[in-house]
Tab-separated table of C-alpha atoms in Angstrom:
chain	number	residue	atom	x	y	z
P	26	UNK	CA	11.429	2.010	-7.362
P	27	UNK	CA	8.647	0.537	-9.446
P	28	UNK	CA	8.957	1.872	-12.856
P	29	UNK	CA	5.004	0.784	-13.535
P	30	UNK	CA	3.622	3.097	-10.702
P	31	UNK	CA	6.435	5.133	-9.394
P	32	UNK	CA	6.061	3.571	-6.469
P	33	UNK	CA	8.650	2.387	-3.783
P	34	UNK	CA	8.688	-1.820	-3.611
P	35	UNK	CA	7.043	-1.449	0.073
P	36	UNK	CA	5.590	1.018	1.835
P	37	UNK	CA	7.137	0.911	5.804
P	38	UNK	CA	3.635	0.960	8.089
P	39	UNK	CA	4.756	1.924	11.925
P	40	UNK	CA	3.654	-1.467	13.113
P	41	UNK	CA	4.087	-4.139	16.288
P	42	UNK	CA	6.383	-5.873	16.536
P	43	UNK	CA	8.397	-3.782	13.894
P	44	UNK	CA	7.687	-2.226	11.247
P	45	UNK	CA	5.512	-4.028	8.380
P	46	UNK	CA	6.627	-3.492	4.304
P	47	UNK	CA	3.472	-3.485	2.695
P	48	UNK	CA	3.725	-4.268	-0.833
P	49	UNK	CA	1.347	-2.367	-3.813
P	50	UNK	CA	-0.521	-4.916	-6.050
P	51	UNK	CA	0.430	-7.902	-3.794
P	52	UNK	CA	-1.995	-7.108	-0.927
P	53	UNK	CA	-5.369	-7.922	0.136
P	54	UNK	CA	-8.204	-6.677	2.303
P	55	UNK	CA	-9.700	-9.073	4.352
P	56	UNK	CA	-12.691	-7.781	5.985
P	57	UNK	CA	-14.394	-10.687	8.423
P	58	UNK	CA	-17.781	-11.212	9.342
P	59	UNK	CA	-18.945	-7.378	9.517
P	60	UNK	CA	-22.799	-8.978	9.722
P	61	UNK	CA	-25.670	-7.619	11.002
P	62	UNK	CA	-26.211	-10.971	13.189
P	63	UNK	CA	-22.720	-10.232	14.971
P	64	UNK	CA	-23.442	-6.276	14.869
P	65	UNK	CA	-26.305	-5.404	15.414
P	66	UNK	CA	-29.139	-6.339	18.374
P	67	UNK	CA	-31.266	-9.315	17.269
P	68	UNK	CA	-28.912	-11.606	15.320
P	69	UNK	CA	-26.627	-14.555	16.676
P	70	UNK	CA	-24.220	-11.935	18.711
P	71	UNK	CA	-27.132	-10.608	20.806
P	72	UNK	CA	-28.917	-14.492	21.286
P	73	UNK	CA	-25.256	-15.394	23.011
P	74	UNK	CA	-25.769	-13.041	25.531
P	75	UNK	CA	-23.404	-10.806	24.381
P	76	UNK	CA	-23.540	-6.708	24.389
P	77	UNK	CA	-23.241	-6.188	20.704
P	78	UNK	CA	-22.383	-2.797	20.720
P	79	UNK	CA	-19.061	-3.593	22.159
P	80	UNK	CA	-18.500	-4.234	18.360
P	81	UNK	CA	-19.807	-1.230	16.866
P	82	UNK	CA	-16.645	0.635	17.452
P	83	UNK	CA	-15.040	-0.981	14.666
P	84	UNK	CA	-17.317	-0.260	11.812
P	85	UNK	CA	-15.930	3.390	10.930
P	86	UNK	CA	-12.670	2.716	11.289
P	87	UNK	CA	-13.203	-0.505	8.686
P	88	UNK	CA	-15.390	2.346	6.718
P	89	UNK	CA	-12.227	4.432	6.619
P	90	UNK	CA	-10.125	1.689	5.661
P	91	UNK	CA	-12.264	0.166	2.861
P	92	UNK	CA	-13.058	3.666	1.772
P	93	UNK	CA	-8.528	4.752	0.754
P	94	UNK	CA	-8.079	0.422	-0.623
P	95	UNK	CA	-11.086	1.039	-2.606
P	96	UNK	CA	-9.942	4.269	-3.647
P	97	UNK	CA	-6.691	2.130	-4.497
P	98	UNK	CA	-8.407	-0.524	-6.452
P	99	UNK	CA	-6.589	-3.206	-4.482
P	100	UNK	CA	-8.540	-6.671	-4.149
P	101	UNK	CA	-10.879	-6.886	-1.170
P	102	UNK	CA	-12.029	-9.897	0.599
P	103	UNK	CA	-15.558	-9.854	2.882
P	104	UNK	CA	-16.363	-12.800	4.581
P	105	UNK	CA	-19.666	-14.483	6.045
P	106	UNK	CA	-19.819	-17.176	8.831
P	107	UNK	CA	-23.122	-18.365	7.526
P	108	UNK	CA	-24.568	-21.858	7.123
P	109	UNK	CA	-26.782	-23.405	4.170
P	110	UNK	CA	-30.396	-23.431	4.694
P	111	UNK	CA	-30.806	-27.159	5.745
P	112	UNK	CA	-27.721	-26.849	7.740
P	113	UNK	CA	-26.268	-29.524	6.277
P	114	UNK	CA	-22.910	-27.708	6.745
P	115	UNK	CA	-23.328	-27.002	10.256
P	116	UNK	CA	-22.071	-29.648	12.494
P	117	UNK	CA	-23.987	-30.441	15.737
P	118	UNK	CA	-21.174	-29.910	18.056
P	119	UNK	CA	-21.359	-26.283	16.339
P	120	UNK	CA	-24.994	-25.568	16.172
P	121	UNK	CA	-25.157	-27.369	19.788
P	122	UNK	CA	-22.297	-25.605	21.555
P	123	UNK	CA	-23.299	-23.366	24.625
P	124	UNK	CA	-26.845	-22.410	25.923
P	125	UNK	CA	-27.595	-19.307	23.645
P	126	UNK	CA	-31.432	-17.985	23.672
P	127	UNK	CA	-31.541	-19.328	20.166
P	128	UNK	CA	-29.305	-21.366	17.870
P	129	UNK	CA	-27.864	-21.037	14.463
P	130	UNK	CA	-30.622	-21.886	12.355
P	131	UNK	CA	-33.665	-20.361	14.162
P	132	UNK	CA	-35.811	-17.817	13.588
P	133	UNK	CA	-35.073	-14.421	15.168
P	134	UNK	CA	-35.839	-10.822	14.542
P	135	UNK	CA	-33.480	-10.778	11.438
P	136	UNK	CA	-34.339	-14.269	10.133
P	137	UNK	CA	-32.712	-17.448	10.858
P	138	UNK	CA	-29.311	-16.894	12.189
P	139	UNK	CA	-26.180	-17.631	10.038
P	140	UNK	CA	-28.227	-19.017	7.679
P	141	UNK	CA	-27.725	-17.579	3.642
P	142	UNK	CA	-30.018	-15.089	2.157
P	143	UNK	CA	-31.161	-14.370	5.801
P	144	UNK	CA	-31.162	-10.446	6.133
P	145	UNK	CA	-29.126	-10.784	9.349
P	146	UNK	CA	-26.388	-12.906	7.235
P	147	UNK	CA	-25.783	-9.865	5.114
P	148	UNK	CA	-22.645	-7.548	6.236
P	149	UNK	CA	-23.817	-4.361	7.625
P	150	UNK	CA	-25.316	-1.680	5.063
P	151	UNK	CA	-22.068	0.421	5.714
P	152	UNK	CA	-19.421	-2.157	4.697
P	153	UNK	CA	-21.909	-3.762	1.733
P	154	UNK	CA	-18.931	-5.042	-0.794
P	155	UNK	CA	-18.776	-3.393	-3.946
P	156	UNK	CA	-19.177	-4.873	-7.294
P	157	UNK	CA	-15.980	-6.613	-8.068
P	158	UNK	CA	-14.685	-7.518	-4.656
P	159	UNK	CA	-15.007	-10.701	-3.044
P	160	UNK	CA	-17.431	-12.020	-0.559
P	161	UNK	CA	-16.389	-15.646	0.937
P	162	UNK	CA	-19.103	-17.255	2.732
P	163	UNK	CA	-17.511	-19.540	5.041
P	164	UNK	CA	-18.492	-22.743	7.760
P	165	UNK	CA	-16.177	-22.497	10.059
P	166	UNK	CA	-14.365	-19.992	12.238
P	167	UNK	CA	-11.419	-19.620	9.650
P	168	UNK	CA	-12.062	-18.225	5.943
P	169	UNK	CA	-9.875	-21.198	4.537
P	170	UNK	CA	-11.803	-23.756	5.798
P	171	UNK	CA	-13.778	-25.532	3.046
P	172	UNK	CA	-13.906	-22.053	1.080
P	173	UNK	CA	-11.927	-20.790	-2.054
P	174	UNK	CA	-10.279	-17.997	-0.792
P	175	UNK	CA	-6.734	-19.351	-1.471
P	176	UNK	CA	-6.985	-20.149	-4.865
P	177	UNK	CA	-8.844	-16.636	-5.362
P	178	UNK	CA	-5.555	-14.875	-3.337
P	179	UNK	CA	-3.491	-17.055	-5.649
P	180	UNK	CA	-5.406	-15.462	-8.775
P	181	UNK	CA	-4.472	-12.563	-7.415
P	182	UNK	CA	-1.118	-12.766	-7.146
P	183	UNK	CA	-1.738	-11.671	-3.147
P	184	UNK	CA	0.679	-12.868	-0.440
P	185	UNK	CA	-0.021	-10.063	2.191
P	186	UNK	CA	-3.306	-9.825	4.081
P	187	UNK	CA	-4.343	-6.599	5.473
P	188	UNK	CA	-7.268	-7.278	8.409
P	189	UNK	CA	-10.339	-5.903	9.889
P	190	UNK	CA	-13.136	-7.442	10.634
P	191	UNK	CA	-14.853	-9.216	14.186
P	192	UNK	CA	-14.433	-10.472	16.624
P	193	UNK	CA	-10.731	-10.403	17.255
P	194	UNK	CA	-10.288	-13.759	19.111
P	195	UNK	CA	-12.214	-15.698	16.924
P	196	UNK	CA	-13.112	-15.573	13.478
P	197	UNK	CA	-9.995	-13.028	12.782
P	198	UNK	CA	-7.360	-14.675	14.673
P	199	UNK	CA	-8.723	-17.995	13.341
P	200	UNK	CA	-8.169	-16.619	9.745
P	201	UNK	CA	-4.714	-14.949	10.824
P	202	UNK	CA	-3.385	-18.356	11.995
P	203	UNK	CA	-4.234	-20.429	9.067
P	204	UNK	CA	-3.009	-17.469	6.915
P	205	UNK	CA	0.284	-17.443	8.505
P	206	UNK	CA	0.499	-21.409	8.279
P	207	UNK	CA	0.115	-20.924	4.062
P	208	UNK	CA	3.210	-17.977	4.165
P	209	UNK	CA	0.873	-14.719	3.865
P	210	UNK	CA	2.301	-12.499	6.030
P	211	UNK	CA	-0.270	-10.882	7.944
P	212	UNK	CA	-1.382	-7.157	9.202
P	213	UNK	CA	-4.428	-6.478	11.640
P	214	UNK	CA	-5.474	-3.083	11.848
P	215	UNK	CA	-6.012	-2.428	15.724
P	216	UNK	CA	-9.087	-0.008	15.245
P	217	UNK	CA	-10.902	-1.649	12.612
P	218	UNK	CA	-11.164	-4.981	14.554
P	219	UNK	CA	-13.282	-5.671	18.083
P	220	UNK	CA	-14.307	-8.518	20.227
P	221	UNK	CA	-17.361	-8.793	22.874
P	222	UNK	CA	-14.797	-8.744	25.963
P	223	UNK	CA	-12.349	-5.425	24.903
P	224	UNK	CA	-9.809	-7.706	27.393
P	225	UNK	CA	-9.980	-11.043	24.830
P	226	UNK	CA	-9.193	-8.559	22.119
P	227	UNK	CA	-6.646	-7.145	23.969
P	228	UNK	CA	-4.422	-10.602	24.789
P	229	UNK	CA	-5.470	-11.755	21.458
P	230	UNK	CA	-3.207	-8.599	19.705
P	231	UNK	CA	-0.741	-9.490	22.503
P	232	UNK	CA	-0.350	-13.453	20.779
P	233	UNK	CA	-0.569	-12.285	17.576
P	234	UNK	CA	3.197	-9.811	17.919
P	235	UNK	CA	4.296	-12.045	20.393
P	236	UNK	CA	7.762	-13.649	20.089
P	237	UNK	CA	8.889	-11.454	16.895
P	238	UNK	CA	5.463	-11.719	15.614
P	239	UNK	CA	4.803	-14.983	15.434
P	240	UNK	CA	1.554	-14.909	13.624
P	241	UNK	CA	1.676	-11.275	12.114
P	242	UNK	CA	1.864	-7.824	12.718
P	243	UNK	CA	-0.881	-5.159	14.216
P	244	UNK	CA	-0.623	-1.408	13.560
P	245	UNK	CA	-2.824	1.635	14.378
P	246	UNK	CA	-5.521	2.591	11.417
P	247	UNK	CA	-3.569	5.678	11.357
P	248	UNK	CA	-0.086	4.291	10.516
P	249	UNK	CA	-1.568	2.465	7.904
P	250	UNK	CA	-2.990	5.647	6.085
P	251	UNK	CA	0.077	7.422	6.409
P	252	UNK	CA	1.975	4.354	4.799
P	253	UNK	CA	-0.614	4.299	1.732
P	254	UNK	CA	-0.438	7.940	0.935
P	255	UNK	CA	2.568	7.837	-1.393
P	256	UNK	CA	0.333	4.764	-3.238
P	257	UNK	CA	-2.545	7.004	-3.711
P	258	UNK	CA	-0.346	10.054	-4.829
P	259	UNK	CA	0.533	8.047	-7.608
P	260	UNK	CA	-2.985	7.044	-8.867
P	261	UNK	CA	-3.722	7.736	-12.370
P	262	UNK	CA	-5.463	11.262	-12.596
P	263	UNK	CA	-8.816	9.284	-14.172
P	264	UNK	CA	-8.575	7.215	-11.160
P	265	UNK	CA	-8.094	10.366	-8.243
């Protein structure tokens, strides 16, 4: 037991492909690219052609999630795929990719799309971060790319990611993999995550618990609040 909060070591979650030992104090949330311009109709999702509401089905379920780690004060990570105002970190074969209505960079109902301080760039009102937690505006499709979010996890003293976040085949399983290459071991949570094409994020949990788990684990929303109740039992009575 941990003597400091009474606390077992690691708390089992029911998880694919077994079960996942979830340690207090040396776990993250990583919540990716809950923006309005993936979200919500308008923004970069919608100018793809894509039926954005295919993604709306994950924002409770991250709601619920944020709402028992917060009450845990354990470190939480937002991210942003979002792009400096001149673009300058925004490759052509990026911003050029596809025949979408309108590119990163123009003007659309929200502002320009994936561009910083743009209202569509922000994360959706319902998963705003908090004062305290981190928000990682990244390039690229991964959050390590050109970012600091490893040394901040090193700060931290994390080595397990927790994830929710959109869309499943892309930004999250982008993150996921180059997670799993720096030794996190790594936990999507199947409710709080969501993809365009329900089928991509279907094969895409498939990979990920594939061959013994060979990038990480996925469990039900559910099995991860039963695994966190004993961690929340044990809060502080100042901090229930």
């Amino acid at each position: 037991m941990s003597v400091e909060m009474g606390l077992p070591v690691a708390l089992p979650v029911a998880a694919r492909p077994f079960e996942f030992r979830l340690e207090p104090h040396r776990a993250a949330l990583v919540v990716i690219d809950m923006q309005r311009d993936f979200v919500e109709p308008g923004g970069f999702g919608a100018a793809l052609g894509n039926d954005v509401s295919q993604l709306a089905a994950a924002v409770d379920p991250t709601r619920a999630l944020l709402d028992t780690w917060r009450a845990l004060a354990w470190p939480v990570v937002h991210t942003r795929e979002s792009h400096a105002p001149d673009l300058s970190d925004c490759p052509p074969a990026k911003r050029n990719r596809g025949n979408p209505r309108l590119r990163i960079g123009d003007v659309g109902p929200m502002g320009r799309l994936l561009v910083r301080g743009e209202p569509g760039c922000e994360i959706v009102p319902s998963l705003a971060p908090q004062p305290g937690e981190l928000l990682i505006d990244k390039p690229g499709k991964g959050a390590f790319h050109v970012t600091p979010l490893q040394a901040e996890l090193e700060r931290l003293g994390v080595r397990q990611l927790v994830f929710a976040g959109v869309t499943t085949e892309v930004c999250v399983q982008t993150t996921m993999r180059e997670a799993n290459d720096r030794g996190y071991e790594c936990l999507l949570v199947e409710e709080a995550t969501a993809s365009y094409f329900p089928a991509f994020k279907a094969a895409t949990i498939e990979m990920i618990v594939a061959q013994g788990g060979i990038v990480g684990w996925v469990a039900p929303l559910s099995a991860l609040l039963a695994a966190l109740q004993p961690a929340l039992a044990a809060r502080p009575p100042s901090a229930a």
